[in-house]
Short mmCIF file of C-alpha atoms and ligand atoms in Angstrom, two decimals:
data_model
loop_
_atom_site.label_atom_id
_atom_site.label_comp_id
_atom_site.label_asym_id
_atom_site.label_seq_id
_atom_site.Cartn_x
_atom_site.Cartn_y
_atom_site.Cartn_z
CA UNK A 201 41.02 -12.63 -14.67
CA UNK A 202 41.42 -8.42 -14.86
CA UNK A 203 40.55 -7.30 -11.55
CA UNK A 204 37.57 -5.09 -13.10
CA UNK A 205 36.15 -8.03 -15.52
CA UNK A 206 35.97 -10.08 -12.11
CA UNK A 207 33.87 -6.99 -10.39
CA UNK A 208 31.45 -7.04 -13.05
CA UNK A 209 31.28 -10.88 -13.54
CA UNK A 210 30.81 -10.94 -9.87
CA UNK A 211 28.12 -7.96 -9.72
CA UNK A 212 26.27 -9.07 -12.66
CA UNK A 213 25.92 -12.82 -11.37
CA UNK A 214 24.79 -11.40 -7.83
CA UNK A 215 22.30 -9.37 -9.89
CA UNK A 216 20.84 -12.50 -11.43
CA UNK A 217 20.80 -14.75 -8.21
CA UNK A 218 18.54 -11.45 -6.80
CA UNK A 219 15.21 -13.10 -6.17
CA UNK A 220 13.36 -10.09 -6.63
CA UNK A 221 14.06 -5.79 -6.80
CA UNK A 222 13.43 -4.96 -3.60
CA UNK A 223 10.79 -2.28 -2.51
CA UNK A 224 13.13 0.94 -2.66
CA UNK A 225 11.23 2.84 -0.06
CA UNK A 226 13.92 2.56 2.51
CA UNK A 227 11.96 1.90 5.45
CA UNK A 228 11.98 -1.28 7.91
CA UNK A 229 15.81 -2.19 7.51
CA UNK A 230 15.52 -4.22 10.46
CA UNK A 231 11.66 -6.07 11.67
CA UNK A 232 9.04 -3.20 12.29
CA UNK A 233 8.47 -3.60 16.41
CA UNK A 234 5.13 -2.52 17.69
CA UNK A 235 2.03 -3.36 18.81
CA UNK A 236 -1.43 -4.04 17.53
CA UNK A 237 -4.81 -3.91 18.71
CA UNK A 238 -6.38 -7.08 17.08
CA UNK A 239 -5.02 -9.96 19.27
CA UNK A 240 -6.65 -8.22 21.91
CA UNK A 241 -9.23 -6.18 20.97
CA UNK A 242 -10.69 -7.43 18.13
CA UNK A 243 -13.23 -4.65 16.86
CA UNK A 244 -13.03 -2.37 20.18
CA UNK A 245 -10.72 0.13 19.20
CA UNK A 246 -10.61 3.79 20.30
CA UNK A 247 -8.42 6.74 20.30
CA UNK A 248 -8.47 6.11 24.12
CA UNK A 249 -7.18 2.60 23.74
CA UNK A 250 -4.50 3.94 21.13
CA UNK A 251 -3.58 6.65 23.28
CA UNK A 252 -3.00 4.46 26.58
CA UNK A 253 -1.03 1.94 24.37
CA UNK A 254 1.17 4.76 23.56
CA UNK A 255 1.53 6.03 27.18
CA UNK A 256 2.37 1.86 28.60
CA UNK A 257 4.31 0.86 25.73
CA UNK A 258 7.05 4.04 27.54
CA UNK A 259 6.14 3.27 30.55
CA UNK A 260 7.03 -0.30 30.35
CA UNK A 261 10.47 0.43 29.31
CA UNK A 262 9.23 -1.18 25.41
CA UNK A 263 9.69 2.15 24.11
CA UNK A 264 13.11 1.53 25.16
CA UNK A 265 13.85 -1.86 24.13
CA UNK A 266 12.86 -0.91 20.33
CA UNK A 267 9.58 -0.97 20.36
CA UNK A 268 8.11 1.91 17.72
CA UNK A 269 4.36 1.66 16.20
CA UNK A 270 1.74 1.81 17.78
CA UNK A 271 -0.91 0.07 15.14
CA UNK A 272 -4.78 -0.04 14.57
CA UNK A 273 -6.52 -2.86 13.51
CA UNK A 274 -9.64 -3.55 11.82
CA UNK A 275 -13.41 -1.92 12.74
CA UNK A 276 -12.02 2.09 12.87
CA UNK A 277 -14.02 3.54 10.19
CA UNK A 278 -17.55 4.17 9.89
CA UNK A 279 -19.22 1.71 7.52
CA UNK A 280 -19.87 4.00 4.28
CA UNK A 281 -17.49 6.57 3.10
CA UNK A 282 -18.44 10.19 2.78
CA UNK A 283 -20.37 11.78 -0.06
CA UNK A 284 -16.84 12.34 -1.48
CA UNK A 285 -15.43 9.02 -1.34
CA UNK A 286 -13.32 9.89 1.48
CA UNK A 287 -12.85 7.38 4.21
CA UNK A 288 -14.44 8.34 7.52
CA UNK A 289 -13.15 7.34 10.75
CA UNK A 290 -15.72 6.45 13.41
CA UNK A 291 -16.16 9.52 15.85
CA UNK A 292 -17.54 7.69 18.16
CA UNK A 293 -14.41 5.38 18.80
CA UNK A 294 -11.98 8.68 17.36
CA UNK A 295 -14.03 11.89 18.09
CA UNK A 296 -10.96 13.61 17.15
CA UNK A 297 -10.23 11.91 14.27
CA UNK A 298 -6.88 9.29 13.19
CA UNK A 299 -4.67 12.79 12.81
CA UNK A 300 -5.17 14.14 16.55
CA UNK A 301 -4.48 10.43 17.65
CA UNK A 302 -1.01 10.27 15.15
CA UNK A 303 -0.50 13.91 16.86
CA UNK A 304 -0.63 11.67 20.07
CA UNK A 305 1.68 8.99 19.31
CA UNK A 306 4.42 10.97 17.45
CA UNK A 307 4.74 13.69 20.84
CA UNK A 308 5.68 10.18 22.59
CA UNK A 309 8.59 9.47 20.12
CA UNK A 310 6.55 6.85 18.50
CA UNK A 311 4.86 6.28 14.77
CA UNK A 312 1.07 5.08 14.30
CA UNK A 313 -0.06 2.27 12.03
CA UNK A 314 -3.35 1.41 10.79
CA UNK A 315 -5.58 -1.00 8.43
CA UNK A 316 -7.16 -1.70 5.13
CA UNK A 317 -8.01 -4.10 2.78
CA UNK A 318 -6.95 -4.73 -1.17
CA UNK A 319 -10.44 -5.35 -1.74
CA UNK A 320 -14.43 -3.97 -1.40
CA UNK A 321 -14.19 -4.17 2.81
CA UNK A 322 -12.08 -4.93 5.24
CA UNK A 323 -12.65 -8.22 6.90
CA UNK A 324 -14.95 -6.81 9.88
CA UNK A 325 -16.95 -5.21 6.64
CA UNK A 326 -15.60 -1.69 6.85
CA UNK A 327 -14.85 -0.21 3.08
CA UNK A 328 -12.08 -1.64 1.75
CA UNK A 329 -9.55 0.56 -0.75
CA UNK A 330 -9.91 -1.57 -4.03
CA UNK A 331 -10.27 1.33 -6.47
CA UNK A 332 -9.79 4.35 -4.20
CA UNK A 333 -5.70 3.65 -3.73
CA UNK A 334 -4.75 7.19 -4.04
CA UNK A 335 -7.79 8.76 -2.35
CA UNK A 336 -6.85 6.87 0.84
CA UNK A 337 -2.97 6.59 0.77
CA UNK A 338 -3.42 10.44 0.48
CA UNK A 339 -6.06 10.51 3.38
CA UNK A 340 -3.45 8.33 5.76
CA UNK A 341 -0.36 10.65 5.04
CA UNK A 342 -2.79 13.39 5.96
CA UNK A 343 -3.28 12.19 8.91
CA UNK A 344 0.40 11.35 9.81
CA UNK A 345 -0.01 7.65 9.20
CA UNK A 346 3.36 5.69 9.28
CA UNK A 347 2.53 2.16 8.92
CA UNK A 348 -0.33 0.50 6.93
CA UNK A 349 -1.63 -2.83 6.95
CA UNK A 350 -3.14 -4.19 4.10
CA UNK A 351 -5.83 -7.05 4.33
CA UNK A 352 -6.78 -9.35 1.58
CA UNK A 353 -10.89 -9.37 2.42
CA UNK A 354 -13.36 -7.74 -0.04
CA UNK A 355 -14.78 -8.98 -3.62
CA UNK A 356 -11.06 -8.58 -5.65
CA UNK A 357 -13.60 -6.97 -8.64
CA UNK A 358 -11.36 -9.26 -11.15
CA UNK A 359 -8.15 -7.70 -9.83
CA UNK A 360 -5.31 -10.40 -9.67
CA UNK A 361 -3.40 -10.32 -6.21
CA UNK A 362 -0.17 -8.46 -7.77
CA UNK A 363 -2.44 -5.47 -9.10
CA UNK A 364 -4.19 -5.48 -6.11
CA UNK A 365 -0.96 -4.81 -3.81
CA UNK A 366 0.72 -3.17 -6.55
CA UNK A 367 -1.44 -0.39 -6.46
CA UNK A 368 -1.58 0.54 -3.10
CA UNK A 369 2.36 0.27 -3.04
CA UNK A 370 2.20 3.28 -6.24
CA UNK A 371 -0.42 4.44 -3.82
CA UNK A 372 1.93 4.87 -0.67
CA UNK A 373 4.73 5.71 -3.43
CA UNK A 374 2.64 8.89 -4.38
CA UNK A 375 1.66 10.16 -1.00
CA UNK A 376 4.32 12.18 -0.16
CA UNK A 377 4.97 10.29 3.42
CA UNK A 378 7.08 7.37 4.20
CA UNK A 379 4.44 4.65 4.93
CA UNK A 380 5.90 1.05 5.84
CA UNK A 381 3.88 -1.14 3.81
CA UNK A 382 2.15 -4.49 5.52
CA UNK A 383 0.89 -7.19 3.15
CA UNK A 384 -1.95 -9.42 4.53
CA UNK A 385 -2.36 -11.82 2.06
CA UNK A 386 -2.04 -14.82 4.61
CA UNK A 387 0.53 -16.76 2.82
CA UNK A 388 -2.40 -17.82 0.01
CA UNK A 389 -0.44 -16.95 -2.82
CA UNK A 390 3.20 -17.56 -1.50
CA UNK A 391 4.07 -14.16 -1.03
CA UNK A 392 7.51 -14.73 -0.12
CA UNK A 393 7.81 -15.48 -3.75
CA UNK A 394 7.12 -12.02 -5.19
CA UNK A 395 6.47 -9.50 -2.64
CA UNK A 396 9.82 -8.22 -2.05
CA UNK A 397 9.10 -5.69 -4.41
CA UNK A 398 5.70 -4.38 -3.33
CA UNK A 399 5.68 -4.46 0.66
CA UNK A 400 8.55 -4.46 3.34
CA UNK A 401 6.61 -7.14 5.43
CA UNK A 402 3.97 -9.85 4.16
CA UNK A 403 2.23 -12.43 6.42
CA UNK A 404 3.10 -15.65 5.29
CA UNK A 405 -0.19 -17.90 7.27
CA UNK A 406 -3.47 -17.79 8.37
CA UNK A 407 -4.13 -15.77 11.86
CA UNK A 408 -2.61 -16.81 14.65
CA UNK A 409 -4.63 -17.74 18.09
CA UNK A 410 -3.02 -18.14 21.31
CA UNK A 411 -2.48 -21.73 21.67
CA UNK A 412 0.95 -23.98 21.38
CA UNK A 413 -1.14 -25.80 18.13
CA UNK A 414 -4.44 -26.43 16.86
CA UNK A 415 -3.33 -29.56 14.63
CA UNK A 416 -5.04 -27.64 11.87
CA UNK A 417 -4.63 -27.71 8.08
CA UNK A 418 -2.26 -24.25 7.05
CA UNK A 419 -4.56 -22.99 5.28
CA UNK A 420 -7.37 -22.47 7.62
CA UNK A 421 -8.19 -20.20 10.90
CA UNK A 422 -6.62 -20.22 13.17
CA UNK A 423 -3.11 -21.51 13.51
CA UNK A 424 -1.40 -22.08 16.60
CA UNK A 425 2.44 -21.55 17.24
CA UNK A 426 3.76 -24.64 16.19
CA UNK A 427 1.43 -25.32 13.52
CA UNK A 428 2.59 -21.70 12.02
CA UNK A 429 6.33 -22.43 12.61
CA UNK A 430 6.20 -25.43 10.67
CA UNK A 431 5.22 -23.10 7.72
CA UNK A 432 8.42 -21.26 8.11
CA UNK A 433 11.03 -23.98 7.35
CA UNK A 434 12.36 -23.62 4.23
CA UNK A 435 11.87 -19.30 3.87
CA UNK A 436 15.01 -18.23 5.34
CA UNK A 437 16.44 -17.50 1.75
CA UNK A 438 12.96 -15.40 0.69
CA UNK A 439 13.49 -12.15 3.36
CA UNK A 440 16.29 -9.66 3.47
CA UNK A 441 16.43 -6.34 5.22
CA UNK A 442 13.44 -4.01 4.16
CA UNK A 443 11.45 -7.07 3.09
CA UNK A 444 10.69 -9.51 6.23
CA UNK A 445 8.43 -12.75 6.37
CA UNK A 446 5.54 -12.31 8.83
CA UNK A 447 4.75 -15.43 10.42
CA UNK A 448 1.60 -12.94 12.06
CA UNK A 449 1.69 -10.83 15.21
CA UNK A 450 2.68 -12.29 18.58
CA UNK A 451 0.17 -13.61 21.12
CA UNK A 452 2.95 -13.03 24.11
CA UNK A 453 1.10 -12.72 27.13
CA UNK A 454 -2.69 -13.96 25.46
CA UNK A 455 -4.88 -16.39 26.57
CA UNK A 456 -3.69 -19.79 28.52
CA UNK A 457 0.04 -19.63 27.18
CA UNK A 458 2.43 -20.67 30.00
CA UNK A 459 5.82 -18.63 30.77
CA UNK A 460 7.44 -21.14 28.94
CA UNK A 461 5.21 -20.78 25.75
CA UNK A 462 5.66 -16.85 25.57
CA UNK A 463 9.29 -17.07 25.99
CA UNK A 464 9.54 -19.74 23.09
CA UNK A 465 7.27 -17.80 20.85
CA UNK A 466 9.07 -14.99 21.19
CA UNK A 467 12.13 -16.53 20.59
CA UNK A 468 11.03 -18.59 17.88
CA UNK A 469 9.44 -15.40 16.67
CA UNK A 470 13.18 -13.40 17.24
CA UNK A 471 15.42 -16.18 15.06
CA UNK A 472 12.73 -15.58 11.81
CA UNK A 473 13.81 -12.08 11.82
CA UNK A 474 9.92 -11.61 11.99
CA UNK A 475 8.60 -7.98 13.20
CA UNK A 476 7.92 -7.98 16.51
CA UNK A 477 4.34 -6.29 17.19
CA UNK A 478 2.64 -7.61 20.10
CA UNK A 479 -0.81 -8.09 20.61
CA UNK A 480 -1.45 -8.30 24.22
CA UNK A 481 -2.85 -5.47 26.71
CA UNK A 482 0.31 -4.05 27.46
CA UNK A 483 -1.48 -1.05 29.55
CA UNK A 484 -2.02 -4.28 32.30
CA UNK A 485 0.83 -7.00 31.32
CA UNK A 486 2.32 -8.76 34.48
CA UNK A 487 6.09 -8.32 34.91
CA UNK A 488 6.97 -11.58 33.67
CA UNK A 489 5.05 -10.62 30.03
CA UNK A 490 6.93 -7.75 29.77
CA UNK A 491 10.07 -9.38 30.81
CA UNK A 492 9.87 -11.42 27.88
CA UNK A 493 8.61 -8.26 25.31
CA UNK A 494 11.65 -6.18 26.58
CA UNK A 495 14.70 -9.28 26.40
CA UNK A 496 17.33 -7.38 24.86
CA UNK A 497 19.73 -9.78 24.29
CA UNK A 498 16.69 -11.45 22.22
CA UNK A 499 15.39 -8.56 20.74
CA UNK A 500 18.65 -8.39 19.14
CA UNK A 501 19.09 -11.26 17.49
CA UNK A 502 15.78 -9.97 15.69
CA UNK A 503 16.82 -6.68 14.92
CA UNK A 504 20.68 -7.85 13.93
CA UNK A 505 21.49 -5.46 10.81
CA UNK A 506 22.66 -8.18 8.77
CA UNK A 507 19.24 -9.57 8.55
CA UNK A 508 19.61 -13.00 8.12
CA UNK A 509 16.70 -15.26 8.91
CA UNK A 510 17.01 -18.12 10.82
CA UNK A 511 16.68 -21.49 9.33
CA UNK A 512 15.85 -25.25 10.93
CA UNK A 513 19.01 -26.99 11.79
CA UNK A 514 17.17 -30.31 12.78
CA UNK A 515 13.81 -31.97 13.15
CA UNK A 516 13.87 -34.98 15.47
CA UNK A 517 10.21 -35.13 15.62
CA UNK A 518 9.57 -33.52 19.18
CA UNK A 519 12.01 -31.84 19.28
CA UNK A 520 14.36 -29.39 16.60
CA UNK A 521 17.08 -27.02 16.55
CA UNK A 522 17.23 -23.72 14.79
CA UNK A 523 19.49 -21.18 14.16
CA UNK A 524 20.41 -17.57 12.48
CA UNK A 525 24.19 -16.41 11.49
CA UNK A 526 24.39 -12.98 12.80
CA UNK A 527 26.37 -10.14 11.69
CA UNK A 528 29.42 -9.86 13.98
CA UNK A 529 30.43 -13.89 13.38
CA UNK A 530 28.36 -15.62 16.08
CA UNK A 531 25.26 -17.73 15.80
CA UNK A 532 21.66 -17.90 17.91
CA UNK A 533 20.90 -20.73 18.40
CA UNK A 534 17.05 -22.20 19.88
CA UNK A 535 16.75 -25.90 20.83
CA UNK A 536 13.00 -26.26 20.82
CA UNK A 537 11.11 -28.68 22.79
CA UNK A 538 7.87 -29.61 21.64
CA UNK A 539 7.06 -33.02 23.49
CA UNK A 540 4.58 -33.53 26.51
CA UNK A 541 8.18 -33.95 29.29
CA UNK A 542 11.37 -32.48 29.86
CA UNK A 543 14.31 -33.52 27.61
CA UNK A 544 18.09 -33.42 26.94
CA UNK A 545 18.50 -31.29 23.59
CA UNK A 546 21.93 -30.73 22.27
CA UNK A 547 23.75 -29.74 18.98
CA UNK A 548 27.39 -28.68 17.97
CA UNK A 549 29.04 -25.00 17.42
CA UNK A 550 30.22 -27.03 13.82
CA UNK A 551 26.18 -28.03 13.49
CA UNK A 552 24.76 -24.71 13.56
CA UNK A 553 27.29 -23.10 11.17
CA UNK A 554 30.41 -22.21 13.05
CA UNK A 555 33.95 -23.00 11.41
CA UNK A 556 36.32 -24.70 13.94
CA UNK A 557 37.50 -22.85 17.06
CA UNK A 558 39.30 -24.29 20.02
CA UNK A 559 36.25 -22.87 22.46
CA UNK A 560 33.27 -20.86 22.03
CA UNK A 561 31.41 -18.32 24.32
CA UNK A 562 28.18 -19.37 24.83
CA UNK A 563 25.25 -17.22 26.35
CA UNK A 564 21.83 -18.41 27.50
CA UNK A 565 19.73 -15.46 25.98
CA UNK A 566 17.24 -15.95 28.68
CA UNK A 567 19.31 -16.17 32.18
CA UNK A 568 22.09 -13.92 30.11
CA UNK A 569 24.60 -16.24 31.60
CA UNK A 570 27.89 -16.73 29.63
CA UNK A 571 30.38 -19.92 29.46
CA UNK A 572 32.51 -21.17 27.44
CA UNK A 573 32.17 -24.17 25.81
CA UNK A 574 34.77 -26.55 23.58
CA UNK A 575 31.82 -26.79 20.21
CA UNK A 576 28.44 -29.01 22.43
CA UNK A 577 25.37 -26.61 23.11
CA UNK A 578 22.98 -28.75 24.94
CA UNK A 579 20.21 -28.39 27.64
CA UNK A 580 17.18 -30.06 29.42
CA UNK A 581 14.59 -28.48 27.95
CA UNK A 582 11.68 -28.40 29.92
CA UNK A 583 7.70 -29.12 27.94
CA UNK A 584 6.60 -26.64 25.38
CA UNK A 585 9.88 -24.36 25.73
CA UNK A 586 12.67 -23.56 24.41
CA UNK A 587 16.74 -23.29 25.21
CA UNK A 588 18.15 -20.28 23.68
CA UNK A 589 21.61 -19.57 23.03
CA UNK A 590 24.20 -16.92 21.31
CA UNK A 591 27.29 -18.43 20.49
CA UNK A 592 30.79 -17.24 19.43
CA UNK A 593 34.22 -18.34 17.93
CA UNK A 594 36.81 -18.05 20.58
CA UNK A 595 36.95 -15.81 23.61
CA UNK A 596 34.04 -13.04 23.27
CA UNK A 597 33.39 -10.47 26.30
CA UNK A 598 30.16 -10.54 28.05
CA UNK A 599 28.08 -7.54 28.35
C1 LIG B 560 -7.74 -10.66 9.06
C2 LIG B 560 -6.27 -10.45 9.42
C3 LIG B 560 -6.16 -10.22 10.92
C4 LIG B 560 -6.98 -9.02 11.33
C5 LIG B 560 -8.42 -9.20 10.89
C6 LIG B 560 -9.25 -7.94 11.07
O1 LIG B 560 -8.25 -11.84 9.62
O2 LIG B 560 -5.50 -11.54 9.02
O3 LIG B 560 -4.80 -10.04 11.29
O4 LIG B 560 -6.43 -7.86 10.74
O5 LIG B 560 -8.52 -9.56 9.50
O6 LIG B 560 -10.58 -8.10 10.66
#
């Protein structure tokens, strides 16, 4: 075929196979890392808390490892806008307003998030931004706003999901700031289906709590770890960079979960290329919590360019094996353990994707030891944890 008939027949075809346009506003090429204040503290948010975030997540050295927003949840408004229909923030919680707090944040080198919802309230019963769009996307750039969440609670006032996100995306769009965009639809309508093209992140469940499982149904509150990773198989294909899956913020360092726990949620979290915005009190996290937040050789399977999401390799009931093809040739690789004892996981470099080499380098992402291996990744995994691996074709140097 002429060389330039074969471009076009190529481009055109790759045009076609696009699942959706994606959301041109350039932002969130790799997973948005953060934090947020709802895991924690629920409806007890203050400039004071924001500010401290801000201060702990440099101090911790998260700043460094990548992390960016610092994000407010739910309950910071005052229950009834102003004469004007402007949106007020509480003054008792932020007596200097959202702006002198974004002032705040962006001296430390990092951007500020916050929340609404695509209906009449938010789900705390603040005033939601169904019908006042422009009002409010205008009020958040304003204010220096760099990150919005947008919650699906309210009366929809006959608005169909699509026109309900749509508008606040035209919204953000029009405001004059760039604005990564945060759908919270919690999976109900299969966002992964059609979002690409309105939001750069969309939850994809119902809220997560900080427990292994609950053994509950998907689609109601809340869903533990497992229960919301089973809900990820199968939408690898569905996120690309600028448009991520959000299998919900992590509970890292919340409630009863064991070392083991965090560090598989986290990695778990890592191979689904899903934003990493914690949700723990990271102004008092022990050492070992923010051992696991700050992993770099983790953190960067999650923020690899290429932006592939990782997929299940194999379910053998209690136990499975995922993994994600990263940009520069190797694979990560997690062999998950979710049985009540220890057990001897293994899979193959030619199992997880990798074309036959004489030896592989293989290293554990967690004691950042490297071998080399002739294609069998295996481990004893110990209960509720995870093995997780990076491995490459051939000789590859450590760092
Ligand atoms: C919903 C969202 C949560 C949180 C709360 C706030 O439940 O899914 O992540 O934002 O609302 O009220």
């Amino acid at each position: 075929m002429h060389k330039m008939l074969y471009a076009a027949v190529i481009t055109l075809s790759m045009c076609l196979l696009a699942p959706a346009h994606a959301l041109d506003n350039h932002l969130a090429r790799t997973p948005p890392m953060g934090w947020n204040s709802w895991n924690s503290f629920h409806c007890d948010v203050s400039a004071k808390l924001v500010e401290a975030t801000a201060d702990a997540m440099v101090s911790s050295g998260m700043k460094a490892a990548g992390y960016q927003y610092v994000n407010i949840d739910d309950c910071w408004l005052l229950k009834k806008r102003s004469a004007d229909g402007k949106l007020v923030p509480d003054p008792r919680k932020f007596p200097h307003g959202i702006k002198a707090v974004a002032d705040y944040v962006h001296r430390k080198g990092l951007k500020l998030g916050i929340y609404e919802s695509a209906g009449t309230t938010t789900c705390a019963g603040y005033p939601g931004s169904i019908g006042h769009e422009a009002s409010d996307a205008k009020q958040f750039a304003s204010w220096g706003v760099d990150y919005l969440k947008y919650d699906n609670c309210g009366d929809y006032q006959g608005e169909t999901y699509r026109q309900r996100y749509t508008a606040m995306r035209d919204a953000l769009a029009a405001s004059g700031r760039a604005i990564v965009y945060s759908l919270c639809e919690w999976g109900n309508k299969a966002p992964w289906t059609w979002a690409q093209s309105i939001g750069n992140l969309w939850r994809t469940t119902q809220d997560i709590t900080p427990r292994w499982e609950t053994d509950q149904p998907a689609n109601s509150y809340p869903q533990g770890i497992m229960d919301i990773l089973d809900q990820q198989a199968g939408l690898s294909k569905t996120s690309h960079p600028g448009a991520w899956n959000d299998p919900d913020m992590l509970e890292v360092g919340n409630g009863y979960l064991t070392d083991n726990e965090n560090r598989a949620h986290f990695s778990l979290w890592a191979l689904l290329n899903a934003p990493l915005i914690a949700g723990n009190d990271i102004r008092h996290m022990s050492d070992k919590v923010r051992a696991v937040l700050t992993n770099k050789d983790v953190i960067a399977v999650d923020q690899d360019w290429g932006g592939r999401q990782g997929y299940k390799v194999r379910d053998d009931g209690s136990t499975e094996v995922w993994a994600k093809p990263m940009s520069d040739g190797s694979v990560a690789v997690i062999l998950l353990n979710r049985g009540k004892g220890p057990i001897n996981i293994a899979t193959t470099a030619h199992e997880i994707g990798l074309k036959g080499s004489a030896h592989y380098t293989v290293r554990n992402l967690w004691t950042h030891h490297t071998a080399t291996s002739t294609g069998p990744i295996k481990a004893s995994v110990p209960t509720h944890a995870v093995a997780m691996f990076r491995v490459w074709p051939g000789q590859h140097a450590s760092r």
